Every structure is written in structure tokens, then in C-alpha cells.
Coordinates of C-alpha atoms in Angstrom, one line a residue:
X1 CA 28.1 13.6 -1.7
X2 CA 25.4 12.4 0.8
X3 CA 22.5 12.5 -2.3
X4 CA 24.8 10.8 -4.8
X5 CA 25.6 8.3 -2.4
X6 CA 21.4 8.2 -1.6
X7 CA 21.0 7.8 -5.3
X8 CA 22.9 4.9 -5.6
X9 CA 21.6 3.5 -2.7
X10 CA 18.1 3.8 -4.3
X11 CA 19.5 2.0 -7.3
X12 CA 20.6 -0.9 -5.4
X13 CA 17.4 -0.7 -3.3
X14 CA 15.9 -0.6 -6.9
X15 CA 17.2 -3.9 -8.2
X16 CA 16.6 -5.2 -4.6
X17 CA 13.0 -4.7 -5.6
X18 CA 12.8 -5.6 -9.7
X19 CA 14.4 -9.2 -8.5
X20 CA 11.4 -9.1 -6.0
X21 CA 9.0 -8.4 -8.6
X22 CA 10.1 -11.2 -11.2
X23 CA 10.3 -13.9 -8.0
X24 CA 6.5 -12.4 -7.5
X25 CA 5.5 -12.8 -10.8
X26 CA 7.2 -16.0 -11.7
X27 CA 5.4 -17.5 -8.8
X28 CA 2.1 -16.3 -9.8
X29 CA 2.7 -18.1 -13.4
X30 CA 3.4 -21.3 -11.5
X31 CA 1.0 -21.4 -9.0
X32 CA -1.8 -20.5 -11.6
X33 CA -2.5 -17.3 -9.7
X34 CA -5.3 -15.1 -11.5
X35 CA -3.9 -11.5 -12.6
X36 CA -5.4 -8.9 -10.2
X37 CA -4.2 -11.4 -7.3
X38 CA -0.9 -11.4 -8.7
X39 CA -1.3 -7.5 -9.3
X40 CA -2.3 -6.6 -5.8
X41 CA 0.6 -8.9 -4.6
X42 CA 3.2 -6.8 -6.4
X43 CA 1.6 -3.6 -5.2
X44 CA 1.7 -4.7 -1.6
X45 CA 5.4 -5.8 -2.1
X46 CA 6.4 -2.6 -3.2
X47 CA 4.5 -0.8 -0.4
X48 CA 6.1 -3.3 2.1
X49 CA 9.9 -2.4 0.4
X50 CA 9.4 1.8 0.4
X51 CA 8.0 1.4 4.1
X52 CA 11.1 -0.7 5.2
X53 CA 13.2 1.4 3.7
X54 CA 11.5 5.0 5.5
X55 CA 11.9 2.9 8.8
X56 CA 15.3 2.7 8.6
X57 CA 15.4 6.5 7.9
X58 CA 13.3 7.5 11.5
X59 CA 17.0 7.7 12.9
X60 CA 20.7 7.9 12.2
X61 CA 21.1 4.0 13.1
X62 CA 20.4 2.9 9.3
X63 CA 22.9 5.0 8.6
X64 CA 25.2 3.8 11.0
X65 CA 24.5 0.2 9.3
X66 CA 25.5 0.8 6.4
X67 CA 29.0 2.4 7.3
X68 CA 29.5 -1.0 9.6
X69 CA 28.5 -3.0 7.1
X70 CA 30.8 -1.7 4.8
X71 CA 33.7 -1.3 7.1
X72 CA 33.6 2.7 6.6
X73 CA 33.6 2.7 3.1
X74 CA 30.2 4.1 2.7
X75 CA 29.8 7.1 5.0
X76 CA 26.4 9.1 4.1
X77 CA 27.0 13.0 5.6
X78 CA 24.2 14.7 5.4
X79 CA 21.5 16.4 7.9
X80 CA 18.5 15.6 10.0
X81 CA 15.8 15.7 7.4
X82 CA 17.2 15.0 4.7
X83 CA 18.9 11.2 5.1
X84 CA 16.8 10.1 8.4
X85 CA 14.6 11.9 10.7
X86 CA 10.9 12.8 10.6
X87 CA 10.9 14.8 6.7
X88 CA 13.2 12.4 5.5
X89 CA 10.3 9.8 5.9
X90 CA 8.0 11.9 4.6
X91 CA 9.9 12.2 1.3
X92 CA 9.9 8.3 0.9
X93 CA 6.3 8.2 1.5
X94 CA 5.7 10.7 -0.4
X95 CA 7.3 9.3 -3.2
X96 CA 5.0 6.4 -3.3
X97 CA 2.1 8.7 -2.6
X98 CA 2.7 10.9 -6.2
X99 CA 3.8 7.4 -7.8
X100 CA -0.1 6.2 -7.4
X101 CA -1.8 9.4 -7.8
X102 CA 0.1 9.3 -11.3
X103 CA -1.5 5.5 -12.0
X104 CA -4.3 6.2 -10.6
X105 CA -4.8 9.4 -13.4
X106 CA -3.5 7.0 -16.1
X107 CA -6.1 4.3 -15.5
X108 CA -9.1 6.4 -14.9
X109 CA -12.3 4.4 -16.5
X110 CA -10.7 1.4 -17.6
X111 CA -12.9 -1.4 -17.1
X112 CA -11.5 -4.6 -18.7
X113 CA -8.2 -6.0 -19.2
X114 CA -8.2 -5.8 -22.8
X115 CA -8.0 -1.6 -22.4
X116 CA -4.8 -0.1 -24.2
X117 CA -4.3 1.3 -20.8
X118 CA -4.9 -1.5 -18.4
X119 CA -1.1 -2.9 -19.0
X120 CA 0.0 0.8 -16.7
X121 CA -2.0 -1.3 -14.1
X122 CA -1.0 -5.3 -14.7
X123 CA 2.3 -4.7 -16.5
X124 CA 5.3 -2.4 -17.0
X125 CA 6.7 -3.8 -13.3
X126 CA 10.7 -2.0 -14.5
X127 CA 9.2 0.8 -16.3
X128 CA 6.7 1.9 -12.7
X129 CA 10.0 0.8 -10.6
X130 CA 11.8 3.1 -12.1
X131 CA 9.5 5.8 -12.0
X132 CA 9.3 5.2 -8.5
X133 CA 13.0 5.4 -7.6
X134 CA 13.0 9.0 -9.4
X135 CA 10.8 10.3 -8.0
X136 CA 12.4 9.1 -4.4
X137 CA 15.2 11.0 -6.0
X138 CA 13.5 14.2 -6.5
X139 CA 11.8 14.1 -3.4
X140 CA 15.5 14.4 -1.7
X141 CA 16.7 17.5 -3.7
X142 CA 12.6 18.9 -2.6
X143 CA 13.3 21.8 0.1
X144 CA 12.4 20.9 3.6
X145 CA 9.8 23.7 3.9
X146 CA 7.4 21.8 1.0
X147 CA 7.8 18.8 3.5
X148 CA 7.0 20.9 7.0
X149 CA 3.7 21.7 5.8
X150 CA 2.7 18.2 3.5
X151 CA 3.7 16.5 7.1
X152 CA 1.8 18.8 9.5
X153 CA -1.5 19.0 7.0
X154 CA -1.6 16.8 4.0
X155 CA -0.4 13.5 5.1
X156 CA -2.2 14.2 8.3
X157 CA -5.5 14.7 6.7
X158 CA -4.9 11.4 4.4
X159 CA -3.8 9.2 7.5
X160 CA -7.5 10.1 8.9
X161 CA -9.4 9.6 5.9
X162 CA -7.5 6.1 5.6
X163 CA -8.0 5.3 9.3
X164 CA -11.3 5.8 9.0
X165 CA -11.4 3.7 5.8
X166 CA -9.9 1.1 8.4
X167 CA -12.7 1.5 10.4
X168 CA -15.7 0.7 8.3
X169 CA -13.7 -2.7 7.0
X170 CA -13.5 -3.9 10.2
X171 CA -17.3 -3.6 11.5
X172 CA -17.8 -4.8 7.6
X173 CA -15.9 -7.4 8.5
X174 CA -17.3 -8.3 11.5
X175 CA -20.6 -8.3 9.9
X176 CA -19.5 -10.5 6.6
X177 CA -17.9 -13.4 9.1
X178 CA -20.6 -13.6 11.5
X179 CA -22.9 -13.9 7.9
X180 CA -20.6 -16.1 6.4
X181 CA -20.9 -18.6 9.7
X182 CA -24.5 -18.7 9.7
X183 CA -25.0 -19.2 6.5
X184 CA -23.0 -22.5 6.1
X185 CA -24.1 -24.0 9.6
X186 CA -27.6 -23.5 8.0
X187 CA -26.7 -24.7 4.6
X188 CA -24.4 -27.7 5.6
X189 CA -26.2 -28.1 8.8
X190 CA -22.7 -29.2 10.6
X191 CA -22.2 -28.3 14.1
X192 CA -18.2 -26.7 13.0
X193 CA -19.6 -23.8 12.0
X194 CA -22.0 -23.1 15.4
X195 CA -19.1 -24.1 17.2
X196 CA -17.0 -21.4 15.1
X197 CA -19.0 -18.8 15.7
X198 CA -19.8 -19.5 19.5
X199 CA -16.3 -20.1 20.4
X200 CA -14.7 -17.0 18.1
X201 CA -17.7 -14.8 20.2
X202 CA -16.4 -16.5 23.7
X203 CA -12.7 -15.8 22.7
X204 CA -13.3 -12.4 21.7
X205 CA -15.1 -11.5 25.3
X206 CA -12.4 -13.1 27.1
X207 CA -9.8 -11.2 25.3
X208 CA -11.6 -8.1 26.4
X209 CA -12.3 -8.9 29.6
X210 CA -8.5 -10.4 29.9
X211 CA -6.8 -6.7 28.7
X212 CA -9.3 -4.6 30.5
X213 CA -8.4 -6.5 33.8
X214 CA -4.5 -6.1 32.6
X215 CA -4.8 -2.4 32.1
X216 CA -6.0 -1.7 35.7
X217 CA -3.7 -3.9 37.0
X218 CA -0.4 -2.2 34.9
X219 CA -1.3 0.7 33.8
X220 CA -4.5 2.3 36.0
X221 CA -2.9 2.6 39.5
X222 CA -3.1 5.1 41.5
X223 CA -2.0 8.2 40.2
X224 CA -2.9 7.6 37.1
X225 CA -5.5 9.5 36.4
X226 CA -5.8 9.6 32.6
X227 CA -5.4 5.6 32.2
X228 CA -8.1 5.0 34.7
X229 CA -10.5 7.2 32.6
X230 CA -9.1 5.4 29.3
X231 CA -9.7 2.0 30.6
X232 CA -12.8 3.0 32.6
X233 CA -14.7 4.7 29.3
X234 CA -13.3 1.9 26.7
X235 CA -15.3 -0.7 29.2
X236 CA -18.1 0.9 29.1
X237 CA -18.5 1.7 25.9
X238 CA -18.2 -1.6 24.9
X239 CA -20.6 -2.7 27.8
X240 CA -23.2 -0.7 26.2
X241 CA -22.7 -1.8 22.5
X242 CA -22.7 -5.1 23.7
X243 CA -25.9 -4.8 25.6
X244 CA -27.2 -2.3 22.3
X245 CA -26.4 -5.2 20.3
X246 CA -28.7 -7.2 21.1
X247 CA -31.3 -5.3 22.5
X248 CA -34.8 -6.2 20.7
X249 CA -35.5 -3.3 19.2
X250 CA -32.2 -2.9 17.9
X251 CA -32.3 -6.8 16.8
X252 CA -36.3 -6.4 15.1
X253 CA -34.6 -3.2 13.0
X254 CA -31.2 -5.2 12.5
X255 CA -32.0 -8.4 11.9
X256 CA -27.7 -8.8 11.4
X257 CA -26.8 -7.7 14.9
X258 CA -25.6 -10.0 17.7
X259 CA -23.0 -10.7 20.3
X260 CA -20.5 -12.0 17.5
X261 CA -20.2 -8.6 15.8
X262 CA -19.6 -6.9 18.8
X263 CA -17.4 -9.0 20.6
X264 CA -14.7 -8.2 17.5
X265 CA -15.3 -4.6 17.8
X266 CA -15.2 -4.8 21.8
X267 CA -11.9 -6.8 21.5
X268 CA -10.3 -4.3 18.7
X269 CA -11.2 -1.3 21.1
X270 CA -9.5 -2.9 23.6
X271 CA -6.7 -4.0 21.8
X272 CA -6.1 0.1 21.1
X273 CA -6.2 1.4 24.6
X274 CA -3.8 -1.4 25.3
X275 CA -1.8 -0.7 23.0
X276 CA -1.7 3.2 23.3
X277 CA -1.7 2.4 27.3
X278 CA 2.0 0.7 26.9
X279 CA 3.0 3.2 24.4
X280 CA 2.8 6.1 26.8
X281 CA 6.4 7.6 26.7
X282 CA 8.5 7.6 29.9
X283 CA 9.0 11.9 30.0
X284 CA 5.3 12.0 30.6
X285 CA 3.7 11.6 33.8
X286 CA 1.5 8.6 32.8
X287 CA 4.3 6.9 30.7
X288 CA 6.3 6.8 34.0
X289 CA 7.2 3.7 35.8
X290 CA 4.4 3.3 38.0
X291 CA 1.7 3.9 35.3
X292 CA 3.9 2.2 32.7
X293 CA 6.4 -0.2 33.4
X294 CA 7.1 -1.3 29.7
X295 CA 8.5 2.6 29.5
X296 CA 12.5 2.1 30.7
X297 CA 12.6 -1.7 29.8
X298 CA 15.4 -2.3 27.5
X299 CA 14.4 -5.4 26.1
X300 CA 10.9 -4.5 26.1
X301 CA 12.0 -1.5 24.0
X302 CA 14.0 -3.5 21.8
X303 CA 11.0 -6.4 21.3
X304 CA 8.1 -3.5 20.4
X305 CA 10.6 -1.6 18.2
X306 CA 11.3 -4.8 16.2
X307 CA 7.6 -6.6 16.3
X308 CA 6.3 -3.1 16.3
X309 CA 7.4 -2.1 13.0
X310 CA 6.9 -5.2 11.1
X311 CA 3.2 -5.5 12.6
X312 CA 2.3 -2.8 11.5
X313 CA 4.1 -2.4 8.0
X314 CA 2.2 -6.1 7.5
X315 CA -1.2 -5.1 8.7
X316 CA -0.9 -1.8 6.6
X317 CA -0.6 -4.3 3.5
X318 CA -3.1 -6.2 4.2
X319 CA -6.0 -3.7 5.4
X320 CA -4.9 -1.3 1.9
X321 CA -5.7 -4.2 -0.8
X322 CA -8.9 -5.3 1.3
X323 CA -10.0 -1.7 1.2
X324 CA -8.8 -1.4 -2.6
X325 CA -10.8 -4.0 -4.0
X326 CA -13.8 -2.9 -1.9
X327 CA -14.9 -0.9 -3.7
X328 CA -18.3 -1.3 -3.1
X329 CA -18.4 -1.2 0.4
X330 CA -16.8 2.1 0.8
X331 CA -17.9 4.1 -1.9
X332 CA -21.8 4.0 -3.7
X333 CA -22.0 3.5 -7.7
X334 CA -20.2 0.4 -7.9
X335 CA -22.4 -1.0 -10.2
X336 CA -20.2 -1.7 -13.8
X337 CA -17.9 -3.6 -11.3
X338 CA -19.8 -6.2 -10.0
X339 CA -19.5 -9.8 -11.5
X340 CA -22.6 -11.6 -13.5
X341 CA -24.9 -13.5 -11.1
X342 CA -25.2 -16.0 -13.9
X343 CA -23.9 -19.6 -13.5
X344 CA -24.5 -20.1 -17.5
X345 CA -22.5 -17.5 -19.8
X346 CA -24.9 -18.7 -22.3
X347 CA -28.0 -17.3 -19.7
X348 CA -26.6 -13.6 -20.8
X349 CA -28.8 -11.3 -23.1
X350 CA -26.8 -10.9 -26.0
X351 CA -26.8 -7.1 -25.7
X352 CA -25.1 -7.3 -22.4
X353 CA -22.8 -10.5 -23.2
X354 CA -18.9 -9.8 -23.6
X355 CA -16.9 -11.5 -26.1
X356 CA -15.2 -14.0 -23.7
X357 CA -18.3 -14.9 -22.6
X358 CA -19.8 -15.6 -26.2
X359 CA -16.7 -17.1 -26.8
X360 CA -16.7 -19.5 -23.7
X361 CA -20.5 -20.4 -25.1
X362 CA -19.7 -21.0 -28.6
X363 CA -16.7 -23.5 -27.2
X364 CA -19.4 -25.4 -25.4
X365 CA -22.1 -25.8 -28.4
X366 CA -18.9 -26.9 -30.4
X367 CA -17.9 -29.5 -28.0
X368 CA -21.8 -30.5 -27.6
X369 CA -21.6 -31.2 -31.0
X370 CA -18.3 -33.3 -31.1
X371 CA -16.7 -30.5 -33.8
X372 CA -14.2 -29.6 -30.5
X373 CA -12.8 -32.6 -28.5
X374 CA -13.7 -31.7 -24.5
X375 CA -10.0 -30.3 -23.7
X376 CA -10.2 -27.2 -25.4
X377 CA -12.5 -25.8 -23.1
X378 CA -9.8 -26.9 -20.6
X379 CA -7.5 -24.6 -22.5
X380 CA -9.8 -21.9 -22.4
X381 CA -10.4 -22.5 -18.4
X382 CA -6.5 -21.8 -18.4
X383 CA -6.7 -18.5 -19.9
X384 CA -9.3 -17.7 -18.1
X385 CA -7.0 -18.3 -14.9
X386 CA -4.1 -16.6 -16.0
X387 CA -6.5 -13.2 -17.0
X388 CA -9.9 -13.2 -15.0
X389 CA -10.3 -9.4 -15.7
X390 CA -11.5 -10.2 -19.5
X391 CA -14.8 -9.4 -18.9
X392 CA -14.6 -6.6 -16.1
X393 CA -11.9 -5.5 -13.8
X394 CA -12.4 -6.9 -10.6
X395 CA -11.9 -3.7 -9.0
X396 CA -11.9 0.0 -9.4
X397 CA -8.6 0.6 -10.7
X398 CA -8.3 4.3 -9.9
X399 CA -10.1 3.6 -6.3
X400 CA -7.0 1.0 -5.4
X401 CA -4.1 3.9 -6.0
X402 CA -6.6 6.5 -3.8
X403 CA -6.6 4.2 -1.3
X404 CA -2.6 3.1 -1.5
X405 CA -2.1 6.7 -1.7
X406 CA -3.5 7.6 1.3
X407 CA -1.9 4.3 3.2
X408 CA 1.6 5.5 2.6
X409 CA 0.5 8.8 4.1
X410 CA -0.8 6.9 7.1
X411 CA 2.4 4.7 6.9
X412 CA 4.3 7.9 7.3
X413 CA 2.4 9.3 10.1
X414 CA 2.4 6.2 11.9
X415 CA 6.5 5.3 11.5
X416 CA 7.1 8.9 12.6
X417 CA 4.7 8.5 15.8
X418 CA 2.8 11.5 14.4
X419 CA 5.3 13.5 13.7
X420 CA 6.8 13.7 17.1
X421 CA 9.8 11.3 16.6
X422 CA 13.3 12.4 18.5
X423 CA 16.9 12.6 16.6
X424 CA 18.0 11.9 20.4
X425 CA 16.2 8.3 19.8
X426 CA 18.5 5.3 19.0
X427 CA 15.8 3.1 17.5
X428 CA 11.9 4.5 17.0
X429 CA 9.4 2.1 18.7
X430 CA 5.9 3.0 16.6
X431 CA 3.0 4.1 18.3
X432 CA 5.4 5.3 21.5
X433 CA 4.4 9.2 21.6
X434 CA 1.7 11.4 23.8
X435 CA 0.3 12.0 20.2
X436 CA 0.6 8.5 19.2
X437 CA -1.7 7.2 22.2
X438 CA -4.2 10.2 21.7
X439 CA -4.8 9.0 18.3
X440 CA -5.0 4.9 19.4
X441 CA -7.5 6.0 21.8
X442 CA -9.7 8.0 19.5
X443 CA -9.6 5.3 17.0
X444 CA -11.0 3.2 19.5
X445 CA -14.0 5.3 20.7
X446 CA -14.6 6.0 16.9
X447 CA -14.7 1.9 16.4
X448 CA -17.2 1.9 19.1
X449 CA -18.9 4.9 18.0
X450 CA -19.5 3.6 14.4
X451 CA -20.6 0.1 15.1
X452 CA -23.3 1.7 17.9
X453 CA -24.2 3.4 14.8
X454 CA -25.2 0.3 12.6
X455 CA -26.9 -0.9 15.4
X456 CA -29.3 2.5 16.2
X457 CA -29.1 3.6 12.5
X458 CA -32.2 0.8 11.0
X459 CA -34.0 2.4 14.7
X460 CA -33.7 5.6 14.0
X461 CA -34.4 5.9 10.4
X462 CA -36.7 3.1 9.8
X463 CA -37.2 4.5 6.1
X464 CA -33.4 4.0 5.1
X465 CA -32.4 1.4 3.1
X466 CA -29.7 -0.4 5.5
X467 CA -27.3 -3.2 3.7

């Protein structure tokens, strides 16, 4: 009774999500939004929908809602693994995890819109929906052995690989904004964009300085032996790679490095130990209430379980389609998807021009030449809007479901504190687990550890092409 009743939850959930989709789509259509916008958007919804829906399975208390809601009508019966708990989380996430290796398979090599195959990517929203909602219904009827070991070693291994994919956006990132500033103030010559990156550096260093001095203040008294060596090596670490970072050997090598790079990845550290710091869970020592006194407090509980959860579902979203249409960044061999560096179609060798593009030209000669009045190339500009992928996908199609794949493994793995949630627990607060804070405070010394690298890396091998 408990699956049937799952089933037609998923149905409901289902419709929930097609009216979504339409919304999604209708808007993009009115707001003139190109398609692989528009695509990613729809993808992101649907990994923001199965992710809400395997947080209200970490307990009993969705299910709870729903027989309240309904006034005891609808009363799900079923186990600890299979309707809510730790596997039952899994088998959501899971669900979306097959649902994009399968995509990703089907649109292996396509590399323009026009592709018979590229509408699996851009199109067929109801069709992959409902794929999608059987395969959640498989994954319920799955045994819970198949689940014990995809939790323990698959999903684990994914949620690495994707942190680490996390990791190398963000010192990208770092990188491309501190670029991006210097470049206009030296372009547009305005004092906005000095000012930018001077104060974005300033606030990034008082930030750090402003948690570090928090953490021994709240969480590093005495007694607490492993939060004083935490906050103790996160400092200086980031001491050093700010001092490495502009160093002048490091700064002849790296001509890119500076004080604005690593004050984001100083600051992000930081933010990690804080985070994991407060997360320590009140049966351990250190999550006690003299090394943690966010541990027993009800509505401090209540505020990380809610902002927790919706955080990081939402910064999940956003750090999977940045690392999907990167491509380039994270993987070598990009080349067939970068864009022309031409400002005139008509400046392409005919060998390597596409047929938009010889189209696009041919409009403007026949305009030039009065046979076209001037609003057809309008018309063509609209096209052009409402598909920008005519003439090369704007990102690696199969790359984008590896990477979503492996995000709703890490999605799992993080709503299930790494796999050490309680069915004793009311309400799951993410991230609030000894395991939890081992792996926030790895992440960080990794962060640290892999910027130092793009600082020492030009030093140390001089020969190496760095970019």
C-alpha cells in the first residue's frame, strides 16, 4: 500500500513539475531567452524539485505532513529505507543520477542544434519527466542491499569528484573576476572598477579576519582541542597563500596572482571551518555546549535546518550549470566547442563557414543591395535568439549530464550528512554530523591547497604552459 500510495504521490509530484516546466518555458519565449539558457534553466529546476522532494524523505516528518494535511486520509506505512531515511534518499537521487547518464549516452557527439538527436537535449520536457518519475518508481521496488553499497561507495566517490569539480570553479573564478576588473578599469579607465576590486579584496580579508576571530571566541575555548587546531591551521594556511600570493617570484612566474584571488579563497576556507565548526553535533565532545553553543539551541536548529537545506539545494544548482557549460576549464580538447572569434560571418573561410552563417551573410549583401528591405535581417536576429546553438552547441552536451550526474550524488551525500543521518532525528539540519565537519574541513585545506598550487605551479615548472 505504502508504494502505490508513493506512486501516486510521484504522479502528483510529476504534474507539480510538467506545470513548472511549461511556466519555465513559456517565460523563456517571452523574455526572448536563447535555448541553452532556457535548457539549463529547466535542468536546474528539475534538479531543485527531486532534491526537495529527497529532503523531505531524510525523516518520517514529510510523512507526517502529508497525513495532517490530509486530515489522515493519506497514511504512507512503510519502513525506514524505503519512504524516508538515509536509502530512501539515495533512491531519489539515484533516480536523477541514471535519468542523465541515459541523456548523456543519447547525445553523445552532437554538436549543433539542428542534430536529429539534439531535441533529447532541448525538447521532449513530458516525455524525460516521465522517464524520470519511473525510474523514481523502480528505484523504490530496488532492494535495500543495491542501495547499502551505491551509498557507502558509488555516490561517495561521485560527491568527491564533484567537490573537487567545485573546487577548481571557484579559484577559476577568482581568477576570471579579478581579470575581468582589471581589464575594464584599463579599458574604460573609470575609477568603479579600481574601486571594485580594492573594496571586494578589503571585504573579503575582513570577512576572514571577522570568522577566524568568531571561531576562537565560540568555538576554540578551552577544551577544545580539535577546533583550536581547525581554526589555528585554516589561519595559517591562508596567511601563507596570502603572503605566497604575492611574493615576487611567484608574481614574475604568475603574472595573474594577487591579493584579490586569494582573499576569495581565504574567505571560502573560512567560511568551511565556520561552517563545519557550528555543525559539530552535540553527542560529541566538541559539539558540546562549551565548544558549540549553536548544538542544543532550538531555534538555532530550526533556522539552519530551514536556511540550511535551501542554501545548499540553491548553490548545488547554481555551481552544477557553471561547471556544465565549462567545459573548457575542466576538461582539455574543447576545441569544436568554442565560438568564432570573428565579428564578420562574412570574415569565415568558406570551408569552415556554417550554413547560418552563409545565410546571415547572404541577407546582408541582399540588403546592401536594396533586393531585402533592412528588417529581415531583424527577423533573422530573432531566430537567432530563440536558437543560438545553430552553429555549435554552446556546450558539451554529454559533459553537462556527467556533471548533473555526479551533483545529485553529492546532493545525496550532503542531505544525508554523509550518510550518518538518525531516524531518532525530527528534522535533518545539513552538514550537522562528525563526518559532515571532517569533510567541510578537508574541503577547505584542499581549496587552500589547490590555489597555493597555481601560485608555485608557473615556479616550479617554468616550461609548462600555464592558462
Amino acid at each position: 500500500m505504502g508504494v502505490v500510495l508513493g506512486c501516486m504521490s510521484s504522479q502528483f509530484f510529476s504534474c507539480l513539475a510538467s506545470l513548472g516546466c511549461s511556466c519555465c518555458c513559456a517565460a523563456c519565449r517571452h523574455l526572448k531567452i536563447s535555448g541553452s539558457i532556457g535548457t539549463r534553466m529547466n535542468y536546474a529546476g528539475m534538479f531543485l524539485l527531486n532534491s526537495t522532494i529527497a529532503y523531505a524523505m531524510t525523516t518520517s516528518w514529510g510523512i507526517d505532513l502529508v497525513k495532517r494535511i490530509s486530515w489522515g486520509f493519506i497514511s504512507l506505512k512503510c519502513p525506514e529505507g524505503v519512504c524516508y531515511g538515509t536509502l530512501a534518499v539515495h533512491r531519489m537521487c539515484f533516480s536523477l543520477s541514471l535519468w542523465h547518464v541515459a541523456l548523456g549516452l543519447l547525445t553523445v557527439r552532437v554538436e549543433d542544434s539542428r542534430h536529429p538527436r539534439a531535441a533529447l537535449q532541448n525538447g521532449w520536457w513530458l516525455a524525460k519527466f516521465a522517464g524520470w518519475v519511473g525510474l523514481v518508481v523502480v528505484s523504490f521496488v530496488i532492494p535495500n542491499g543495491f542501495f547499502q553499497f551505491y551509498s557507502r561507495y558509488v555516490a561517495m566517490v561521485g560527491a568527491g569528484i564533484f567537490l573537487l569539480v567545485q573546487l577548481v570553479l571557484l579559484v577559476d573564478f577568482a581568477y576570471n573576476l579579478a581579470e575581468g576588473c582589471i581589464a575594464r578599469w584599463e579599458e574604460t579607465g573609470r575609477l568603479l572598477w579600481r574601486n571594485l576590486l580594492v573594496g571586494g579584496t578589503l571585504a573579503m580579508y575582513v570577512a576572514f579576519v571577522g570568522m577566524t576571530v568568531a571561531d576562537f571566541v565560540f568555538f576554540a575555548k578551552e577544551g577544545c582541542g580539535r577546533n583550536q587546531f581547525f581554526v589555528t591551521a585554516n589561519m595559517l594556511a591562508c596567511i601563507a597563500a596570502s603572503a605566497m600570493a604575492v611574493h615576487p617570484r611567484v608574481q614574475e612566474a604568475n603574472l595573474k596572482s594577487g591579493l584579490a584571488q586569494a582573499g576569495m579563497v581565504t574567505a571560502y576556507a573560512t567560511y568551511l571551518v565556520t561552517s563545519a565548526l557550528a555543525g559539530s553535533p552535540p553527542e560529541e565532545q566538541e559539539g558540546a555546549p562549551e565548544c558549540n553553543p549553536l548544538a542544543r539551541a532550538a531555534s538555532a536548529r530550526a533556522t539552519m535546518a530551514v536556511v540550511g537545506a535551501f542554501f545548499t539545494i540553491g548553490a548545488i544548482c547554481y555551481s552544477t550549470t557553471n561547471a556544465a557549460v565549462k567545459s573548457n576549464t575542466l576538461i582539455s580538447g574543447g576545441g569544436s566547442y568554442e565560438r568564432l572569434a570573428t565579428e564578420d560571418p562574412s570574415c569565415v573561410p568558406l570551408a569552415q563557414a556554417t550554413n547560418a552563417q552563409l545565410r546571415q551573410s547572404a541577407l546582408r549583401d541582399a540588403v546592401a543591395s536594396g533586393a531585402l528591405p533592412a528588417s529581415a535581417l531583424d527577423s533573422d536576429d530573432d531566430s537567432q535568439t530563440s536558437d543560438d546553438e545553430k552553429a555549435g552547441v554552446q556546450y558539451n552536451y554529454t559533459f553537462f549530464h556527467v556533471v548533473f550526474c555526479m551533483a545529485s550524488m553529492y546532493a545525496a551525500m550532503l542531505l544525508t550528512n554523509w550518510n550518518s543521518i538518525s531516524s531518532t532525528d525530527h528534522i535533518i539540519i545539513i552538514g550537522r554530523s562528525t563526518m559532515a565537519v571532517w569533510v567541510k574541513v578537508a574541503t577547505s585545506w584542499l581549496c587552500i591547497a589547490l590555489y597555493a598550487w597555481t601560485l608555485l605551479g608557473p615556479v616550479v615548472l617554468p616550461d609548462r604552459e600555464w592558462s
